[in-house]
């Protein structure tokens, strides 16, 4: 009998890579997706609609799917946007996790089954960092409503583990990108613009703080870490990142460099993209994951920029044909 996984946020970047990874491991994969999209119709097979700002059908979904593992990836995940819609972000990204944890607690109690729970915690929780690199023992200093909501979810995950003996774990993932990254995130915004500039479809790119530094990895590598976290003997929390940090400038260099263009000719600063409070630098210390999970990222920073540019070139070429 194959194991059953339930992924919230299955239509997001990580949901895409994780569902394919789990299918390759012979899991039966079910998903929850947000119902806020226009033109909503019948959900696809093995897919359920639920808005985490509301969550009234979570008990019913758990009862139907009977999952062995739940990966909670759903969130309002855009940091800049969380300053504009802080209460909604707190509802979805914070209280939404509590809704799901409590539904799982009740499901375990009613069914006698055990469920393994993965919480998508975020390096944004380190925010105004108190030490570099950041590990599992680094204190948090969140710098956005998004990060505050993630800290709330992080602690609720640990609280449900300690209070009810649930197998509930946090993966504290540093930024992870791919051709499926949303276009409002800086890497994808850049690679999309690079492709369009190269093909003569755009001539400028407006950005905010290009001195910010992040530890960027490839999402396809990171979903394996999520799975490994739930395969351990005991529930625990792990930092997942590359251990390297690069500035937005360096990403510009790599992405424009992939098509032999000089980014300085095309990039302009627009304060509209500054954040009220900024996270200047993130860099993971992934040694615990390396030792206990035997996890290593495979795609390098340059490869990541190049593969994203190549995917966006294909998309832009298609768009040009239309
Ligand atoms: P985050 O780390 O989750 O906030 O991921 P983002 O990709 O949204 O942002 C990464 C960094 O890039 C942040 O420090 C932003 O301030 C910086 N940045 C600079 N210009 C932009 C921009 O135009 N859009 C976004 N999203 N971020 C930008």
GROMACS .gro file of C-alpha atoms and ligand atoms in nm:
model
  350
    1UNK     CA    1   0.000   0.000   0.000
    2UNK     CA    2   0.144   0.336  -0.095
    3UNK     CA    3   0.171   0.607   0.166
    4UNK     CA    4  -0.065   0.903   0.142
    5UNK     CA    5   0.064   1.262   0.144
    6UNK     CA    6  -0.143   1.579   0.170
    7UNK     CA    7   0.022   1.898   0.044
    8UNK     CA    8  -0.129   2.238   0.120
    9UNK     CA    9  -0.042   2.505  -0.134
   10UNK     CA   10  -0.001   2.233  -0.397
   11UNK     CA   11  -0.025   2.485  -0.682
   12UNK     CA   12   0.269   2.688  -0.560
   13UNK     CA   13   0.634   2.645  -0.658
   14UNK     CA   14   0.721   2.402  -0.379
   15UNK     CA   15   0.393   2.211  -0.415
   16UNK     CA   16   0.485   2.142  -0.777
   17UNK     CA   17   0.830   2.002  -0.700
   18UNK     CA   18   0.723   1.819  -0.385
   19UNK     CA   19   0.427   1.643  -0.547
   20UNK     CA   20   0.649   1.515  -0.828
   21UNK     CA   21   0.917   1.406  -0.583
   22UNK     CA   22   0.665   1.217  -0.367
   23UNK     CA   23   0.506   1.054  -0.672
   24UNK     CA   24   0.851   0.929  -0.771
   25UNK     CA   25   0.862   0.767  -0.425
   26UNK     CA   26   0.526   0.599  -0.494
   27UNK     CA   27   0.315   0.818  -0.266
   28UNK     CA   28  -0.050   0.882  -0.333
   29UNK     CA   29  -0.049   1.263  -0.340
   30UNK     CA   30  -0.346   1.483  -0.250
   31UNK     CA   31  -0.347   1.860  -0.246
   32UNK     CA   32  -0.519   2.161  -0.100
   33UNK     CA   33  -0.535   2.477  -0.303
   34UNK     CA   34  -0.673   2.823  -0.243
   35UNK     CA   35  -1.017   2.900  -0.379
   36UNK     CA   36  -0.953   3.271  -0.431
   37UNK     CA   37  -0.864   3.230  -0.800
   38UNK     CA   38  -1.111   3.371  -1.053
   39UNK     CA   39  -1.303   3.127  -1.272
   40UNK     CA   40  -1.306   2.862  -1.004
   41UNK     CA   41  -1.470   2.533  -1.100
   42UNK     CA   42  -1.465   2.171  -0.989
   43UNK     CA   43  -1.134   2.087  -0.821
   44UNK     CA   44  -0.904   1.850  -1.014
   45UNK     CA   45  -0.869   1.488  -0.898
   46UNK     CA   46  -0.721   1.449  -0.549
   47UNK     CA   47  -0.744   1.823  -0.496
   48UNK     CA   48  -0.950   2.014  -0.240
   49UNK     CA   49  -1.027   2.381  -0.202
   50UNK     CA   50  -0.963   2.544   0.132
   51UNK     CA   51  -0.878   2.899   0.224
   52UNK     CA   52  -0.657   2.903   0.534
   53UNK     CA   53  -0.812   3.233   0.640
   54UNK     CA   54  -1.124   3.023   0.701
   55UNK     CA   55  -1.046   2.652   0.719
   56UNK     CA   56  -1.390   2.514   0.805
   57UNK     CA   57  -1.353   2.206   0.582
   58UNK     CA   58  -1.014   2.090   0.713
   59UNK     CA   59  -1.161   1.816   0.932
   60UNK     CA   60  -1.359   1.682   0.640
   61UNK     CA   61  -1.055   1.686   0.408
   62UNK     CA   62  -0.840   1.499   0.663
   63UNK     CA   63  -1.115   1.243   0.713
   64UNK     CA   64  -1.140   1.181   0.338
   65UNK     CA   65  -0.769   1.179   0.253
   66UNK     CA   66  -0.649   0.995   0.567
   67UNK     CA   67  -0.293   1.122   0.518
   68UNK     CA   68   0.022   0.966   0.661
   69UNK     CA   69   0.215   1.289   0.600
   70UNK     CA   70   0.096   1.650   0.575
   71UNK     CA   71   0.320   1.916   0.419
   72UNK     CA   72   0.193   2.263   0.507
   73UNK     CA   73   0.322   2.492   0.233
   74UNK     CA   74   0.018   2.719   0.189
   75UNK     CA   75   0.075   3.082   0.288
   76UNK     CA   76   0.051   3.442   0.183
   77UNK     CA   77   0.424   3.427   0.121
   78UNK     CA   78   0.519   3.764  -0.023
   79UNK     CA   79   0.709   3.978   0.230
   80UNK     CA   80   0.646   4.319   0.067
   81UNK     CA   81   0.276   4.242   0.023
   82UNK     CA   82   0.248   4.140   0.390
   83UNK     CA   83   0.303   4.508   0.484
   84UNK     CA   84  -0.001   4.602   0.271
   85UNK     CA   85  -0.228   4.321   0.394
   86UNK     CA   86  -0.089   4.238   0.741
   87UNK     CA   87  -0.411   4.107   0.896
   88UNK     CA   88  -0.488   3.874   0.606
   89UNK     CA   89  -0.124   3.755   0.615
   90UNK     CA   90  -0.152   3.684   0.990
   91UNK     CA   91  -0.478   3.492   0.930
   92UNK     CA   92  -0.345   3.276   0.647
   93UNK     CA   93   0.026   3.238   0.726
   94UNK     CA   94  -0.012   3.235   1.106
   95UNK     CA   95  -0.355   3.129   1.232
   96UNK     CA   96  -0.402   2.908   0.923
   97UNK     CA   97  -0.125   2.680   1.053
   98UNK     CA   98  -0.301   2.658   1.389
   99UNK     CA   99  -0.628   2.567   1.216
  100UNK     CA  100  -0.449   2.281   1.038
  101UNK     CA  101  -0.252   2.163   1.344
  102UNK     CA  102  -0.566   2.154   1.554
  103UNK     CA  103  -0.761   1.969   1.283
  104UNK     CA  104  -0.479   1.709   1.272
  105UNK     CA  105  -0.481   1.680   1.652
  106UNK     CA  106  -0.854   1.609   1.643
  107UNK     CA  107  -0.818   1.371   1.347
  108UNK     CA  108  -0.547   1.173   1.533
  109UNK     CA  109  -0.767   1.155   1.841
  110UNK     CA  110  -1.074   1.040   1.648
  111UNK     CA  111  -0.906   0.793   1.413
  112UNK     CA  112  -0.622   0.662   1.631
  113UNK     CA  113  -0.390   0.723   1.334
  114UNK     CA  114  -0.059   0.908   1.356
  115UNK     CA  115   0.016   1.187   1.110
  116UNK     CA  116   0.359   1.337   1.033
  117UNK     CA  117   0.338   1.716   0.994
  118UNK     CA  118   0.583   1.942   0.811
  119UNK     CA  119   0.569   2.318   0.868
  120UNK     CA  120   0.723   2.541   0.601
  121UNK     CA  121   0.913   2.772   0.832
  122UNK     CA  122   1.122   3.050   0.681
  123UNK     CA  123   1.464   3.209   0.710
  124UNK     CA  124   1.273   3.542   0.719
  125UNK     CA  125   1.215   3.460   1.090
  126UNK     CA  126   1.584   3.546   1.152
  127UNK     CA  127   1.516   3.890   1.003
  128UNK     CA  128   1.748   4.142   1.165
  129UNK     CA  129   2.003   3.870   1.223
  130UNK     CA  130   2.179   3.847   1.558
  131UNK     CA  131   2.454   3.617   1.421
  132UNK     CA  132   2.583   3.489   1.087
  133UNK     CA  133   2.542   3.220   0.966
  134UNK     CA  134   2.200   3.133   1.109
  135UNK     CA  135   2.141   2.789   1.259
  136UNK     CA  136   1.864   2.613   1.454
  137UNK     CA  137   1.980   2.790   1.771
  138UNK     CA  138   1.989   3.145   1.632
  139UNK     CA  139   1.723   3.367   1.799
  140UNK     CA  140   1.453   3.515   1.575
  141UNK     CA  141   1.398   3.883   1.503
  142UNK     CA  142   1.119   3.896   1.243
  143UNK     CA  143   1.102   4.212   1.028
  144UNK     CA  144   0.764   4.185   0.851
  145UNK     CA  145   0.406   4.077   0.923
  146UNK     CA  146   0.489   3.770   0.710
  147UNK     CA  147   0.788   3.679   0.926
  148UNK     CA  148   0.590   3.739   1.250
  149UNK     CA  149   0.319   3.503   1.124
  150UNK     CA  150   0.583   3.241   1.041
  151UNK     CA  151   0.731   3.270   1.393
  152UNK     CA  152   0.382   3.212   1.536
  153UNK     CA  153   0.345   2.900   1.318
  154UNK     CA  154   0.693   2.778   1.410
  155UNK     CA  155   0.614   2.787   1.781
  156UNK     CA  156   0.267   2.635   1.742
  157UNK     CA  157   0.428   2.343   1.558
  158UNK     CA  158   0.665   2.288   1.851
  159UNK     CA  159   0.384   2.345   2.101
  160UNK     CA  160   0.164   2.076   1.941
  161UNK     CA  161   0.463   1.840   1.940
  162UNK     CA  162   0.526   1.902   2.310
  163UNK     CA  163   0.160   1.920   2.418
  164UNK     CA  164   0.009   1.631   2.222
  165UNK     CA  165   0.311   1.422   2.121
  166UNK     CA  166   0.251   1.500   1.756
  167UNK     CA  167   0.519   1.423   1.497
  168UNK     CA  168   0.536   1.790   1.398
  169UNK     CA  169   0.854   1.939   1.245
  170UNK     CA  170   0.983   2.271   1.116
  171UNK     CA  171   1.197   2.301   0.807
  172UNK     CA  172   1.350   2.650   0.825
  173UNK     CA  173   1.412   2.697   0.455
  174UNK     CA  174   1.624   2.976   0.317
  175UNK     CA  175   1.514   3.134  -0.015
  176UNK     CA  176   1.464   2.872  -0.282
  177UNK     CA  177   1.388   2.954  -0.641
  178UNK     CA  178   1.309   2.795  -0.976
  179UNK     CA  179   1.140   2.875  -1.308
  180UNK     CA  180   0.815   2.826  -1.111
  181UNK     CA  181   0.892   3.100  -0.859
  182UNK     CA  182   0.625   3.371  -0.849
  183UNK     CA  183   0.708   3.672  -1.068
  184UNK     CA  184   0.695   3.915  -0.773
  185UNK     CA  185   1.002   3.757  -0.609
  186UNK     CA  186   1.328   3.922  -0.699
  187UNK     CA  187   1.504   3.631  -0.873
  188UNK     CA  188   1.213   3.553  -1.105
  189UNK     CA  189   1.140   3.920  -1.162
  190UNK     CA  190   1.501   3.953  -1.279
  191UNK     CA  191   1.516   3.640  -1.498
  192UNK     CA  192   1.185   3.725  -1.665
  193UNK     CA  193   1.312   4.075  -1.740
  194UNK     CA  194   1.646   3.942  -1.870
  195UNK     CA  195   1.464   3.720  -2.122
  196UNK     CA  196   1.234   4.001  -2.235
  197UNK     CA  197   1.517   4.252  -2.263
  198UNK     CA  198   1.724   4.002  -2.464
  199UNK     CA  199   1.433   3.954  -2.705
  200UNK     CA  200   1.361   4.325  -2.735
  201UNK     CA  201   1.026   4.307  -2.552
  202UNK     CA  202   1.123   4.533  -2.258
  203UNK     CA  203   1.398   4.788  -2.198
  204UNK     CA  204   1.411   4.861  -1.825
  205UNK     CA  205   1.394   4.671  -1.497
  206UNK     CA  206   1.289   4.855  -1.179
  207UNK     CA  207   1.411   4.713  -0.847
  208UNK     CA  208   1.432   4.809  -0.479
  209UNK     CA  209   1.727   4.732  -0.250
  210UNK     CA  210   1.983   4.551  -0.464
  211UNK     CA  211   2.237   4.532  -0.180
  212UNK     CA  212   2.024   4.281   0.013
  213UNK     CA  213   2.192   3.942   0.050
  214UNK     CA  214   2.023   3.605   0.047
  215UNK     CA  215   2.116   3.238   0.063
  216UNK     CA  216   1.950   3.122  -0.262
  217UNK     CA  217   1.908   2.756  -0.356
  218UNK     CA  218   1.706   2.553  -0.605
  219UNK     CA  219   1.351   2.458  -0.494
  220UNK     CA  220   1.384   2.114  -0.654
  221UNK     CA  221   1.669   2.031  -0.412
  222UNK     CA  222   1.483   2.167  -0.109
  223UNK     CA  223   1.168   1.954  -0.136
  224UNK     CA  224   1.382   1.645  -0.079
  225UNK     CA  225   1.488   1.796   0.255
  226UNK     CA  226   1.120   1.840   0.349
  227UNK     CA  227   1.062   1.470   0.290
  228UNK     CA  228   1.380   1.367   0.476
  229UNK     CA  229   1.272   1.571   0.780
  230UNK     CA  230   0.955   1.360   0.806
  231UNK     CA  231   1.149   1.030   0.765
  232UNK     CA  232   1.357   1.078   1.082
  233UNK     CA  233   1.302   0.863   1.391
  234UNK     CA  234   1.204   1.163   1.602
  235UNK     CA  235   1.039   1.494   1.513
  236UNK     CA  236   1.289   1.780   1.498
  237UNK     CA  237   1.358   2.119   1.337
  238UNK     CA  238   1.616   2.183   1.064
  239UNK     CA  239   1.775   2.476   0.884
  240UNK     CA  240   1.793   2.415   0.508
  241UNK     CA  241   2.013   2.635   0.289
  242UNK     CA  242   2.336   2.635   0.089
  243UNK     CA  243   2.564   2.815   0.337
  244UNK     CA  244   2.651   3.073   0.069
  245UNK     CA  245   2.519   3.426   0.053
  246UNK     CA  246   2.492   3.653  -0.253
  247UNK     CA  247   2.358   4.004  -0.310
  248UNK     CA  248   2.076   4.091  -0.549
  249UNK     CA  249   2.353   4.266  -0.747
  250UNK     CA  250   2.536   3.934  -0.784
  251UNK     CA  251   2.216   3.769  -0.902
  252UNK     CA  252   2.179   4.049  -1.159
  253UNK     CA  253   2.537   3.986  -1.269
  254UNK     CA  254   2.476   3.611  -1.309
  255UNK     CA  255   2.134   3.642  -1.480
  256UNK     CA  256   2.225   3.919  -1.729
  257UNK     CA  257   2.566   3.752  -1.774
  258UNK     CA  258   2.390   3.431  -1.888
  259UNK     CA  259   2.281   3.616  -2.205
  260UNK     CA  260   2.595   3.837  -2.232
  261UNK     CA  261   2.426   4.161  -2.125
  262UNK     CA  262   2.552   4.422  -1.876
  263UNK     CA  263   2.281   4.473  -1.610
  264UNK     CA  264   2.395   4.830  -1.533
  265UNK     CA  265   2.248   4.944  -1.864
  266UNK     CA  266   1.898   4.824  -1.783
  267UNK     CA  267   1.837   4.836  -1.407
  268UNK     CA  268   1.687   5.138  -1.229
  269UNK     CA  269   1.607   5.179  -0.861
  270UNK     CA  270   1.245   5.250  -0.768
  271UNK     CA  271   1.183   5.318  -0.396
  272UNK     CA  272   0.835   5.169  -0.439
  273UNK     CA  273   1.005   4.830  -0.401
  274UNK     CA  274   1.176   4.915  -0.070
  275UNK     CA  275   1.029   4.755   0.240
  276UNK     CA  276   0.935   4.948   0.558
  277UNK     CA  277   1.182   4.720   0.741
  278UNK     CA  278   1.440   4.524   0.543
  279UNK     CA  279   1.621   4.196   0.599
  280UNK     CA  280   1.972   4.285   0.488
  281UNK     CA  281   2.149   3.951   0.505
  282UNK     CA  282   2.061   3.585   0.535
  283UNK     CA  283   2.307   3.296   0.530
  284UNK     CA  284   2.234   2.942   0.648
  285UNK     CA  285   2.443   2.714   0.861
  286UNK     CA  286   2.302   2.385   0.728
  287UNK     CA  287   2.542   2.156   0.919
  288UNK     CA  288   2.268   1.982   1.120
  289UNK     CA  289   2.084   1.888   0.798
  290UNK     CA  290   2.409   1.772   0.641
  291UNK     CA  291   2.488   1.547   0.938
  292UNK     CA  292   2.147   1.410   1.031
  293UNK     CA  293   1.956   1.417   0.702
  294UNK     CA  294   2.261   1.361   0.479
  295UNK     CA  295   2.116   1.642   0.267
  296UNK     CA  296   2.323   1.852   0.027
  297UNK     CA  297   2.200   2.107  -0.228
  298UNK     CA  298   2.307   2.017  -0.584
  299UNK     CA  299   2.237   2.323  -0.801
  300UNK     CA  300   2.488   2.610  -0.762
  301UNK     CA  301   2.406   2.983  -0.757
  302UNK     CA  302   2.528   3.036  -1.118
  303UNK     CA  303   2.344   2.727  -1.243
  304UNK     CA  304   2.025   2.845  -1.073
  305UNK     CA  305   2.039   3.188  -1.239
  306UNK     CA  306   2.114   3.030  -1.576
  307UNK     CA  307   1.839   2.767  -1.563
  308UNK     CA  308   1.583   3.032  -1.463
  309UNK     CA  309   1.693   3.263  -1.748
  310UNK     CA  310   1.675   2.975  -1.998
  311UNK     CA  311   1.321   2.884  -1.890
  312UNK     CA  312   1.212   3.249  -1.915
  313UNK     CA  313   1.370   3.281  -2.260
  314UNK     CA  314   1.154   2.988  -2.378
  315UNK     CA  315   0.843   3.149  -2.229
  316UNK     CA  316   0.920   3.490  -2.381
  317UNK     CA  317   0.981   3.332  -2.723
  318UNK     CA  318   0.639   3.167  -2.703
  319UNK     CA  319   0.481   3.496  -2.597
  320UNK     CA  320   0.643   3.670  -2.893
  321UNK     CA  321   0.486   3.422  -3.134
  322UNK     CA  322   0.134   3.498  -3.007
  323LIG     P1  323   1.220   3.747   0.047
  323LIG     O1  324   1.358   3.724   0.097
  323LIG     O2  325   1.124   3.641   0.088
  323LIG     O3  326   1.168   3.883   0.077
  323LIG     O4  327   1.231   3.729  -0.115
  323LIG     P2  328   1.225   3.835  -0.235
  323LIG     O5  329   1.273   3.763  -0.356
  323LIG     O6  330   1.089   3.898  -0.242
  323LIG     O7  331   1.327   3.950  -0.193
  323LIG     C1  332   1.464   3.923  -0.174
  323LIG     C2  333   1.540   4.053  -0.151
  323LIG     O8  334   1.543   4.126  -0.273
  323LIG     C3  335   1.476   4.147  -0.047
  323LIG     O9  336   1.578   4.195   0.038
  323LIG     C4  337   1.418   4.260  -0.130
  323LIG    O10  338   1.415   4.385  -0.063
  323LIG     C5  339   1.516   4.263  -0.246
  323LIG     N1  340   1.460   4.328  -0.364
  323LIG     C6  341   1.515   4.432  -0.432
  323LIG     N2  342   1.435   4.471  -0.532
  323LIG     C7  343   1.325   4.391  -0.529
  323LIG     C8  344   1.206   4.385  -0.608
  323LIG    O11  345   1.186   4.460  -0.702
  323LIG     N3  346   1.115   4.288  -0.575
  323LIG     C9  347   1.136   4.201  -0.471
  323LIG     N4  348   1.045   4.107  -0.445
  323LIG     N5  349   1.247   4.207  -0.393
  323LIG    C10  350   1.340   4.301  -0.422
   0.00000   0.00000   0.00000
